[in-house]
Tab-separated table of C-alpha atoms in Angstrom:
chain	number	residue	atom	x	y	z
A	580	MET	CA	177.307	122.123	128.008
A	581	LYS	CA	176.952	119.635	125.182
A	582	LEU	CA	177.798	120.443	121.585
A	583	LYS	CA	175.547	119.998	118.600
A	584	LEU	CA	177.423	117.992	115.950
A	585	VAL	CA	176.366	117.576	112.335
A	586	ILE	CA	178.680	115.451	110.189
A	587	VAL	CA	178.636	115.584	106.362
A	588	PHE	CA	181.004	114.390	103.672
A	589	ALA	CA	183.042	117.555	103.254
A	590	GLN	CA	182.903	119.303	106.598
A	591	VAL	CA	182.080	119.087	110.302
A	592	THR	CA	180.002	121.902	111.796
A	593	PHE	CA	179.157	122.667	115.408
A	594	ILE	CA	178.094	125.461	117.729
A	595	VAL	CA	180.798	127.005	119.866
A	596	ALA	CA	179.996	126.832	123.554
A	597	ALA	CA	182.989	128.589	125.064
A	598	ASN	CA	185.733	131.062	124.262
A	599	ALA	CA	189.117	129.858	123.107
A	600	THR	CA	191.797	131.197	125.362
A	601	GLY	CA	195.507	131.536	125.610
A	602	SER	CA	196.204	133.314	122.305
A	603	ASN	CA	198.360	136.303	121.401
A	604	GLU	CA	196.484	136.755	118.127
A	605	SER	CA	193.992	139.584	117.714
A	606	ALA	CA	190.371	138.768	118.496
A	607	PHE	CA	188.382	137.117	115.733
A	608	GLU	CA	185.890	139.482	114.085
A	609	ALA	CA	182.979	137.418	112.822
A	610	THR	CA	180.892	138.259	109.754
A	611	ASN	CA	178.189	136.473	107.801
A	612	GLU	CA	180.872	134.847	105.620
A	613	TRP	CA	183.141	131.935	106.526
A	614	GLN	CA	186.584	133.076	107.703
A	615	GLU	CA	189.627	131.058	108.670
A	616	ILE	CA	190.453	130.911	112.381
A	617	LYS	CA	194.164	131.331	112.902
A	618	GLU	CA	196.069	129.002	115.207
A	619	GLY	CA	195.323	129.900	118.843
A	620	GLN	CA	193.097	132.831	117.908
A	621	ALA	CA	190.348	133.591	120.442
A	622	ILE	CA	186.774	133.609	119.173
A	623	PRO	CA	183.599	134.894	120.845
A	624	GLN	CA	180.774	132.650	121.986
A	625	GLY	CA	177.839	131.629	119.815
A	626	LEU	CA	179.552	131.422	116.425
A	627	HIS	CA	178.951	128.798	113.792
A	628	VAL	CA	182.265	126.942	113.481
A	629	ARG	CA	183.273	124.242	111.045
A	630	ILE	CA	186.331	122.190	110.238
A	631	ASN	CA	186.811	122.046	106.502
A	632	LEU	CA	187.953	118.496	105.860
A	633	SER	CA	189.334	119.482	102.476
A	634	THR	CA	191.814	121.997	103.917
A	635	GLY	CA	191.927	120.945	107.562
A	636	LYS	CA	191.364	124.577	108.585
A	637	LYS	CA	188.854	125.846	111.137
A	638	GLU	CA	186.407	128.449	109.875
A	639	ALA	CA	183.719	130.494	111.604
A	640	LYS	CA	180.908	132.939	110.903
A	641	LEU	CA	177.894	134.465	112.609
A	642	LEU	CA	174.899	132.222	113.141
A	643	ASP	CA	172.181	132.480	110.542
A	644	PRO	CA	169.117	134.299	111.926
A	645	ASP	CA	166.855	131.293	111.294
A	646	SER	CA	169.237	128.740	112.784
A	647	GLY	CA	168.426	129.560	116.395
A	648	GLY	CA	171.509	128.912	118.449
A	649	SER	CA	170.023	128.819	121.917
A	650	ASP	CA	169.729	125.048	121.888
A	651	SER	CA	173.146	123.555	122.513
A	652	SER	CA	171.975	120.088	123.504
A	653	LEU	CA	173.014	117.022	121.554
A	654	SER	CA	170.154	116.068	119.248
A	655	MET	CA	169.287	113.353	116.778
A	656	VAL	CA	169.011	114.374	113.145
A	657	PRO	CA	166.097	112.711	111.276
A	658	GLY	CA	167.191	110.452	108.457
A	659	GLU	CA	165.713	112.506	105.639
A	660	GLU	CA	167.246	115.718	106.963
A	661	LEU	CA	170.628	114.078	107.339
A	662	LYS	CA	170.431	112.745	103.811
A	663	ASP	CA	169.722	116.203	102.409
A	664	HIS	CA	172.104	118.133	104.656
A	665	GLY	CA	174.852	119.897	102.787
A	666	VAL	CA	173.252	119.515	99.373
A	667	ASP	CA	173.359	122.626	97.253
A	668	ARG	CA	169.740	123.007	96.105
A	669	GLY	CA	170.877	124.853	93.024
A	670	ARG	CA	173.400	122.132	92.179
A	671	PRO	CA	171.685	118.761	92.748
A	672	GLU	CA	174.735	116.894	91.443
A	673	THR	CA	176.861	117.884	94.446
A	674	VAL	CA	176.998	116.855	98.086
A	675	GLY	CA	178.740	119.227	100.469
A	676	GLY	CA	180.337	120.927	97.464
A	677	MET	CA	181.733	117.669	96.082
A	678	LYS	CA	180.500	116.363	92.743
A	679	LEU	CA	178.681	113.063	92.925
A	680	ASP	CA	180.789	111.574	90.131
A	681	ALA	CA	183.968	112.420	92.012
A	682	LEU	CA	182.504	110.969	95.188
A	683	ARG	CA	181.612	107.728	93.409
A	684	ASP	CA	185.112	107.512	91.934
A	685	ALA	CA	186.671	108.046	95.345
A	686	LEU	CA	184.575	105.292	96.885
A	687	ARG	CA	185.304	102.990	93.958
A	688	ASP	CA	189.053	103.492	94.355
A	689	ILE	CA	189.131	102.237	97.943
A	690	PRO	CA	191.452	99.191	97.854
A	691	ALA	CA	189.674	95.884	98.300
A	692	ASP	CA	192.328	94.592	100.685
A	693	VAL	CA	192.135	97.463	103.178
A	694	PHE	CA	190.541	95.232	105.795
A	695	ASP	CA	192.500	92.034	105.126
A	696	GLU	CA	193.650	90.202	108.234
A	697	PRO	CA	197.272	91.111	109.172
A	698	GLN	CA	199.679	88.259	108.490
A	699	ASN	CA	202.400	89.205	110.996
A	700	GLU	CA	203.257	91.652	113.764
A	701	GLU	CA	204.678	94.233	111.364
A	702	GLU	CA	201.480	94.304	109.328
A	703	GLU	CA	199.447	94.452	112.518
A	704	GLU	CA	201.421	97.467	113.725
A	705	ALA	CA	200.996	99.094	110.322
A	706	VAL	CA	197.243	98.600	110.504
A	707	ARG	CA	197.134	100.041	114.002
A	708	GLY	CA	198.956	103.080	112.731
A	709	LYS	CA	196.261	103.698	110.128
A	710	PHE	CA	193.332	103.689	112.526
A	711	LYS	CA	192.588	105.235	115.882
A	712	SER	CA	191.846	103.027	118.847
A	713	TYR	CA	188.556	103.094	120.709
A	714	GLU	CA	190.250	104.816	123.645
A	715	GLN	CA	191.730	107.506	121.375
A	716	ILE	CA	188.373	108.206	119.754
A	717	LYS	CA	186.700	108.215	123.140
A	718	GLN	CA	189.213	110.726	124.523
A	719	GLU	CA	188.895	113.014	121.506
A	720	LEU	CA	185.120	113.007	121.772
A	721	LYS	CA	185.383	113.625	125.498
A	722	ASP	CA	187.585	116.641	124.802
A	723	ALA	CA	184.821	117.885	122.497
A	724	ASN	CA	182.301	117.386	125.320
A	725	VAL	CA	180.758	114.352	123.600
A	726	GLU	CA	180.769	111.209	125.726
A	727	LEU	CA	181.114	107.818	124.049
A	728	LYS	CA	180.092	104.740	126.025
A	729	SER	CA	180.027	101.039	125.264
A	730	ASP	CA	176.955	98.905	125.987
A	731	SER	CA	178.746	97.521	129.027
A	732	GLU	CA	179.403	101.002	130.408
A	733	ILE	CA	175.805	102.055	129.768
A	734	MET	CA	174.533	98.955	131.549
A	735	SER	CA	176.792	99.643	134.508
A	736	ALA	CA	175.406	103.171	134.761
A	737	LEU	CA	171.827	101.876	134.577
A	738	PHE	CA	172.530	99.445	137.412
A	739	GLY	CA	173.788	102.326	139.514
A	740	ARG	CA	170.721	104.436	138.778
A	741	PHE	CA	168.205	101.683	139.544
A	742	GLY	CA	168.500	101.898	143.320
A	743	GLU	CA	168.178	105.675	143.196
A	744	THR	CA	165.207	105.638	140.810
A	745	LEU	CA	163.092	102.864	142.336
A	746	PRO	CA	160.742	104.461	144.883
A	747	LYS	CA	160.750	102.883	148.319
A	748	GLU	CA	156.965	103.039	148.457
A	749	PRO	CA	154.584	102.388	145.520
A	750	LEU	CA	153.360	105.552	143.822
A	751	ALA	CA	150.083	106.270	142.056
A	752	GLU	CA	151.992	106.659	138.782
A	753	GLN	CA	155.185	105.025	137.591
A	754	PRO	CA	158.114	107.513	137.699
A	755	PRO	CA	159.100	108.391	134.104
A	756	GLU	CA	162.757	107.866	135.004
A	757	LEU	CA	162.055	104.263	136.025
A	758	ASP	CA	160.157	103.561	132.805
A	759	ALA	CA	163.055	104.971	130.796
A	760	LEU	CA	165.553	102.879	132.763
A	761	PHE	CA	163.658	99.639	132.098
A	762	GLU	CA	163.249	100.532	128.427
A	763	ASP	CA	166.996	101.110	128.125
A	764	LEU	CA	167.722	97.758	129.764
A	765	GLN	CA	165.226	96.013	127.480
A	766	TYR	CA	166.862	97.608	124.450
A	767	LEU	CA	170.305	96.421	125.538
A	768	ALA	CA	169.096	92.927	126.463
A	769	HIS	CA	167.817	92.262	122.937
A	770	GLN	CA	171.440	91.473	122.086
A	771	ILE	CA	172.403	88.015	123.292
A	772	ASP	CA	175.773	89.054	124.742
A	773	ASN	CA	174.245	91.986	126.604
A	774	ALA	CA	171.562	89.733	128.074
A	775	LEU	CA	174.221	87.347	129.367
A	776	GLU	CA	176.225	90.228	130.807
A	777	PHE	CA	173.097	91.500	132.553
A	778	ILE	CA	172.745	88.099	134.211
A	779	ASP	CA	176.449	87.887	135.084
A	780	ARG	CA	176.295	91.316	136.720
A	781	GLY	CA	173.550	90.050	139.005
A	782	GLY	CA	170.786	91.949	137.235
A	783	VAL	CA	168.266	89.180	137.831
A	784	GLU	CA	168.824	89.242	141.586
A	785	LYS	CA	169.319	93.005	141.865
A	786	ILE	CA	166.617	94.282	139.510
A	787	ILE	CA	164.129	91.690	138.239
A	788	TRP	CA	163.312	89.645	141.343
A	789	PRO	CA	163.049	92.668	143.684
A	790	SER	CA	160.762	94.365	141.154
A	791	LEU	CA	158.517	91.298	140.893
A	792	ASN	CA	158.256	91.159	144.683
A	793	ARG	CA	156.755	94.653	144.918
A	794	THR	CA	153.256	93.409	145.689
A	795	GLU	CA	151.600	96.842	145.546
A	796	ASP	CA	153.483	98.107	142.499
A	797	GLY	CA	151.915	96.649	139.356
A	798	PRO	CA	153.652	98.938	136.802
A	799	THR	CA	157.110	97.974	138.072
A	800	ARG	CA	156.215	94.276	137.960
A	801	VAL	CA	155.067	94.681	134.354
A	802	GLN	CA	158.360	96.282	133.337
A	803	ALA	CA	160.351	93.576	135.122
A	804	LEU	CA	158.386	90.816	133.370
A	805	LYS	CA	158.979	92.429	129.983
A	806	LEU	CA	162.697	92.639	130.723
A	807	LEU	CA	162.719	88.990	131.788
A	808	GLY	CA	161.009	88.007	128.538
A	809	VAL	CA	163.501	89.963	126.435
A	810	ILE	CA	166.447	88.308	128.183
A	811	ALA	CA	165.081	84.783	127.716
A	812	GLN	CA	163.809	85.112	124.155
A	813	ASN	CA	165.864	83.058	121.679
A	814	ASN	CA	168.790	82.937	124.107
A	815	PRO	CA	169.478	79.345	125.272
A	816	LYS	CA	172.339	80.278	127.615
A	817	ALA	CA	170.217	82.943	129.252
A	818	LYS	CA	167.361	80.466	129.695
A	819	VAL	CA	169.627	78.032	131.507
A	820	ALA	CA	170.967	80.789	133.741
A	821	LEU	CA	167.451	82.018	134.545
A	822	VAL	CA	166.207	78.556	135.479
A	823	GLU	CA	169.241	78.145	137.727
A	824	ARG	CA	168.214	81.413	139.401
A	825	ASN	CA	164.765	80.138	140.338
A	826	ALA	CA	162.935	81.687	137.382
A	827	ALA	CA	160.246	78.989	137.387
A	828	THR	CA	158.980	79.717	140.895
A	829	ASN	CA	159.095	83.478	140.410
A	830	LEU	CA	157.297	83.293	137.068
A	831	LEU	CA	154.520	81.087	138.391
A	832	THR	CA	154.045	83.477	141.297
A	833	ALA	CA	153.935	86.438	138.913
A	834	LEU	CA	151.413	84.732	136.638
A	835	GLY	CA	149.195	83.837	139.577
A	836	ARG	CA	149.291	87.421	140.853
A	837	ALA	CA	148.576	89.064	137.485
A	838	SER	CA	145.071	90.494	137.502
A	839	THR	CA	145.264	93.188	134.821
A	840	THR	CA	145.523	92.782	131.072
A	841	GLU	CA	148.937	94.436	130.925
A	842	GLU	CA	150.470	92.356	133.703
A	843	ALA	CA	148.973	89.071	132.497
A	844	SER	CA	150.252	89.792	128.985
A	845	ALA	CA	153.756	90.560	130.272
A	846	ALA	CA	153.766	87.423	132.434
A	847	LEU	CA	152.737	85.256	129.475
A	848	TYR	CA	155.423	86.875	127.338
A	849	ALA	CA	158.097	85.990	129.891
A	850	PHE	CA	156.579	82.528	130.417
A	851	GLY	CA	156.536	81.800	126.685
A	852	SER	CA	160.035	83.166	126.100
A	853	LEU	CA	161.383	80.754	128.696
A	854	VAL	CA	159.501	77.539	127.816
A	855	ARG	CA	159.449	77.661	124.016
A	856	LYS	CA	161.974	75.193	122.579
A	857	PHE	CA	163.435	74.595	126.039
A	858	PRO	CA	162.341	71.268	127.580
A	859	PHE	CA	164.316	71.882	130.771
A	860	ALA	CA	162.130	74.897	131.614
A	861	GLN	CA	158.986	73.077	130.501
A	862	ARG	CA	159.566	70.412	133.146
A	863	GLN	CA	159.592	73.107	135.826
A	864	LEU	CA	156.841	75.385	134.537
A	865	LEU	CA	154.375	73.031	132.851
A	866	THR	CA	153.378	71.274	136.053
A	867	PRO	CA	149.822	70.716	137.307
A	868	HIS	CA	150.133	74.037	139.140
A	869	GLY	CA	151.477	75.739	136.029
A	870	TYR	CA	148.665	74.386	133.846
A	871	SER	CA	146.125	75.482	136.453
A	872	LEU	CA	147.463	79.041	136.349
A	873	LEU	CA	147.392	79.106	132.551
A	874	TYR	CA	143.840	77.778	132.356
A	875	GLY	CA	142.889	80.295	135.029
A	876	VAL	CA	143.710	83.176	132.681
A	877	TRP	CA	140.740	82.073	130.533
A	878	THR	CA	138.368	82.930	133.382
A	879	ARG	CA	139.950	86.228	134.461
A	880	LYS	CA	138.679	89.676	133.581
A	881	VAL	CA	141.396	90.448	131.062
A	882	GLU	CA	141.197	91.263	127.369
A	883	LEU	CA	140.431	88.471	124.926
A	884	LYS	CA	143.790	88.823	123.169
A	885	VAL	CA	145.564	87.798	126.385
A	886	LYS	CA	143.394	84.695	126.728
A	887	VAL	CA	144.154	83.733	123.141
A	888	LYS	CA	147.869	84.034	123.981
A	889	VAL	CA	147.490	81.183	126.475
A	890	LEU	CA	146.020	78.931	123.797
A	891	GLN	CA	148.727	79.902	121.309
A	892	LEU	CA	151.465	79.264	123.867
A	893	LEU	CA	150.273	75.747	124.654
A	894	ALA	CA	149.686	75.015	120.968
A	895	ASP	CA	153.238	76.135	120.113
A	896	VAL	CA	154.742	73.980	122.852
A	897	LEU	CA	152.700	70.992	121.669
A	898	GLU	CA	153.784	71.517	118.057
A	899	ASP	CA	157.440	71.644	119.094
A	900	TYR	CA	156.999	68.463	121.120
A	901	VAL	CA	155.387	66.577	118.250
A	902	ALA	CA	157.987	67.795	115.755
A	903	ALA	CA	160.823	66.674	118.039
A	904	THR	CA	159.439	63.297	119.117
A	905	GLU	CA	157.687	62.173	115.944
A	906	GLY	CA	160.236	63.425	113.450
A	907	THR	CA	162.593	61.478	111.222
A	908	GLU	CA	165.063	58.878	112.434
A	909	GLU	CA	167.842	61.374	111.731
A	910	ALA	CA	166.633	63.596	114.583
A	911	ASP	CA	169.090	64.179	117.404
A	912	GLN	CA	168.310	61.549	120.015
A	913	THR	CA	169.418	63.737	122.899
A	914	THR	CA	166.900	66.387	121.873
A	915	VAL	CA	164.205	63.749	121.459
A	916	GLU	CA	164.844	62.395	124.945
A	917	GLN	CA	164.797	65.885	126.433
A	918	TYR	CA	161.366	66.558	124.959
A	919	ARG	CA	160.038	63.157	125.997
A	920	SER	CA	161.203	63.794	129.550
A	921	THR	CA	158.706	66.668	129.791
A	922	LYS	CA	155.798	64.192	129.504
A	923	LEU	CA	153.882	66.996	127.829
A	924	ILE	CA	151.067	64.887	126.395
A	925	GLU	CA	150.528	63.189	129.728
A	926	GLY	CA	150.443	66.543	131.514
A	927	LEU	CA	147.907	68.030	129.095
A	928	GLU	CA	145.676	64.989	129.388
A	929	LYS	CA	145.822	64.840	133.192
A	930	THR	CA	144.923	68.519	133.503
A	931	GLN	CA	142.091	68.151	130.935
A	932	PHE	CA	143.489	70.686	128.509
A	933	CYS	CA	141.060	69.691	125.744
A	934	LYS	CA	138.049	70.212	127.997
A	935	HIS	CA	139.266	73.600	129.261
A	936	ALA	CA	140.206	74.786	125.763
A	937	GLY	CA	136.813	73.746	124.395
A	938	GLU	CA	135.001	75.606	127.168
A	939	PHE	CA	137.078	78.720	126.566
A	940	PHE	CA	136.262	78.569	122.849
A	941	HIS	CA	132.524	78.196	123.359
A	942	GLN	CA	132.208	80.724	126.185
A	943	HIS	CA	133.969	83.425	124.160
A	944	ARG	CA	132.257	82.830	120.817
A	945	THR	CA	130.339	86.125	121.018
A	946	ALA	CA	133.526	88.086	121.681
A	947	LEU	CA	135.364	86.264	118.878
A	948	VAL	CA	132.778	87.003	116.172
A	949	PRO	CA	133.776	90.656	115.520
A	950	GLU	CA	137.487	89.981	116.119
A	951	GLU	CA	138.587	88.357	112.881
A	952	ASN	CA	142.295	88.319	113.716
A	953	LEU	CA	141.680	86.673	117.071
A	954	SER	CA	139.224	84.234	115.499
A	955	ASP	CA	141.851	83.257	112.955
A	956	GLU	CA	144.558	82.840	115.614
A	957	THR	CA	142.221	80.832	117.845
A	958	VAL	CA	141.142	78.439	115.106
A	959	ARG	CA	144.745	77.906	113.989
A	960	ALA	CA	145.860	77.146	117.546
A	961	LEU	CA	142.964	74.747	118.113
A	962	ARG	CA	143.658	72.946	114.837
A	963	SER	CA	147.266	72.356	115.854
A	964	CYS	CA	145.900	70.540	118.931
A	965	SER	CA	143.218	68.587	117.048
A	966	LYS	CA	145.111	65.288	117.071
A	967	LEU	CA	145.376	65.363	120.854
A	968	CYS	CA	141.818	66.606	121.382
A	969	HIS	CA	139.977	64.918	118.517
A	970	ASP	CA	137.975	62.544	120.699
A	971	THR	CA	136.891	65.284	123.104
A	972	TRP	CA	135.974	67.930	120.559
A	973	SER	CA	134.374	65.616	118.002
A	974	GLN	CA	131.902	64.500	120.669
A	975	CYS	CA	131.089	68.060	121.770
A	976	PRO	CA	128.107	69.709	120.008
A	977	LEU	CA	128.943	73.092	121.550
A	978	PHE	CA	132.403	73.041	119.984
A	979	ARG	CA	130.921	72.373	116.542
A	980	HIS	CA	128.248	75.006	117.112
A	981	THR	CA	130.913	77.627	117.919
A	982	LEU	CA	132.867	76.822	114.756
A	983	LEU	CA	129.759	77.218	112.612
A	984	VAL	CA	128.785	80.465	114.353
A	985	LEU	CA	132.157	81.957	113.434
A	986	ARG	CA	131.984	80.648	109.884
A	987	ASN	CA	128.462	81.860	109.167
A	988	ASN	CA	129.119	85.303	110.614
A	989	LEU	CA	132.108	85.627	108.317
A	990	ASP	CA	129.875	84.619	105.423
A	991	HIS	CA	127.416	87.400	106.244
A	992	ARG	CA	130.218	89.976	106.410
A	993	LEU	CA	132.133	89.070	103.272
A	994	ASP	CA	130.932	92.119	101.349
A	995	GLU	CA	131.353	94.653	104.157
A	996	ASP	CA	134.936	95.501	103.208
A	997	SER	CA	136.367	94.586	99.815
A	998	GLU	CA	139.927	94.610	101.168
A	999	LEU	CA	139.096	91.910	103.725
A	1000	VAL	CA	137.203	89.543	101.442
A	1001	GLU	CA	140.158	87.246	100.746
A	1002	TYR	CA	141.245	87.197	104.371
A	1003	ARG	CA	137.750	86.311	105.566
A	1004	ARG	CA	137.502	83.558	102.975
A	1005	ASP	CA	140.812	82.135	104.190
A	1006	ILE	CA	139.431	81.995	107.735
A	1007	GLN	CA	136.270	80.325	106.443
A	1008	GLN	CA	138.293	77.715	104.599
A	1009	SER	CA	140.329	77.032	107.726
A	1010	ILE	CA	137.141	76.557	109.750
A	1011	ASP	CA	135.631	74.309	107.066
A	1012	ALA	CA	138.744	72.131	107.065
A	1013	PHE	CA	138.664	71.946	110.867
A	1014	VAL	CA	134.999	70.936	110.866
A	1015	ARG	CA	135.691	68.195	108.316
A	1016	GLU	CA	138.565	66.893	110.440
A	1017	LEU	CA	136.296	66.614	113.476
A	1018	TYR	CA	132.805	65.928	112.134
A	1019	GLY	CA	132.957	65.188	108.429
A	1020	GLN	CA	131.230	67.377	105.835
A	1021	PRO	CA	129.783	70.533	107.496
A	1022	ARG	CA	126.132	71.500	107.250
A	1023	ASP	CA	124.907	74.948	106.285
A	1024	GLU	CA	122.535	75.385	109.193
A	1025	LEU	CA	123.525	75.882	112.812
């Protein structure tokens, strides 16, 4: 049975879950007032027990009627409740019976050099004597029926549970335990070191790839793609390790299979996490086949926000390429050569990116009109590609028509919501600037 722990400045309180044994002292007779528990004295179950940190003595009393007592599980204490816990409502200048001024003085008197680096072995031993080791703390908490685990230990346990939790056959609904397991792994993998440990433990081969290969189990594939994206995001070492483990082929397969909004979104998240600012992955993923799969998302029956993600992804990659290859002479030449080796511009031109992007923009103009955020994101992404696509778009009347449709609809809706007036004007100004870049001064009529 777990213990409920509540820690405050002056005392530690918890609910007793078992009788103390092995004492020759008379049995403890509990009342509604705090009483000292003598050394080795047996106490009955269900009392409210505290360790007074001022005296070091254990004290106990009967549970308050409104405190419950049946719930002995470990629970999280909300921040506001924890902040107020132990405050005497009649004496707002105290916390746990200690005056705030005295508490401030005590904190102020902590020596500044307490955590200075030891200069020799004697000082190091002295420091060790002042503090408990992780193993000591862990053992003490274990004795109190509170288990302390490191991220590595938690990850190891999650690996062990995966095989037991993953159903052999796809189910109509994702098991809650499997969702929780993936969420825990995603939480851990946000830390760079944990992500690398996940890879070193074989997590990619044991968890991610098998999950992506479950052809009839869409929810599990979605969770695996999200985990893959978390591992790769802003983690260069993880990106290299993933590419070495055949991430490109598996990602392209996953993107081609994705037919729902949720799965396509997760696949694009993983795809973008791997290729952004990583030319090595771009060479493997941004191939004619890769471009074909990305353009194909624009024609699938998925939500508009997912289709806009494709445009944003390619626009981001193009911006990074231009910044790296057309930057100052002081730019790192190795980085420049890596980006040039992707032949990004050549790949976009050969796969007719400008034509496909223009068609997507025009075909979805009706859906974009009421979606101001998506309209803004779409126009910004298109503008970042305008240098590459200027010749194609400037000669396309439908592209200009779509821009003016969006602009004029914003004009008609300026007064609908006073809080959105400035935002809508910003979008209008962005569209006006884009039109001038492509066609010169815009006209008022469509």
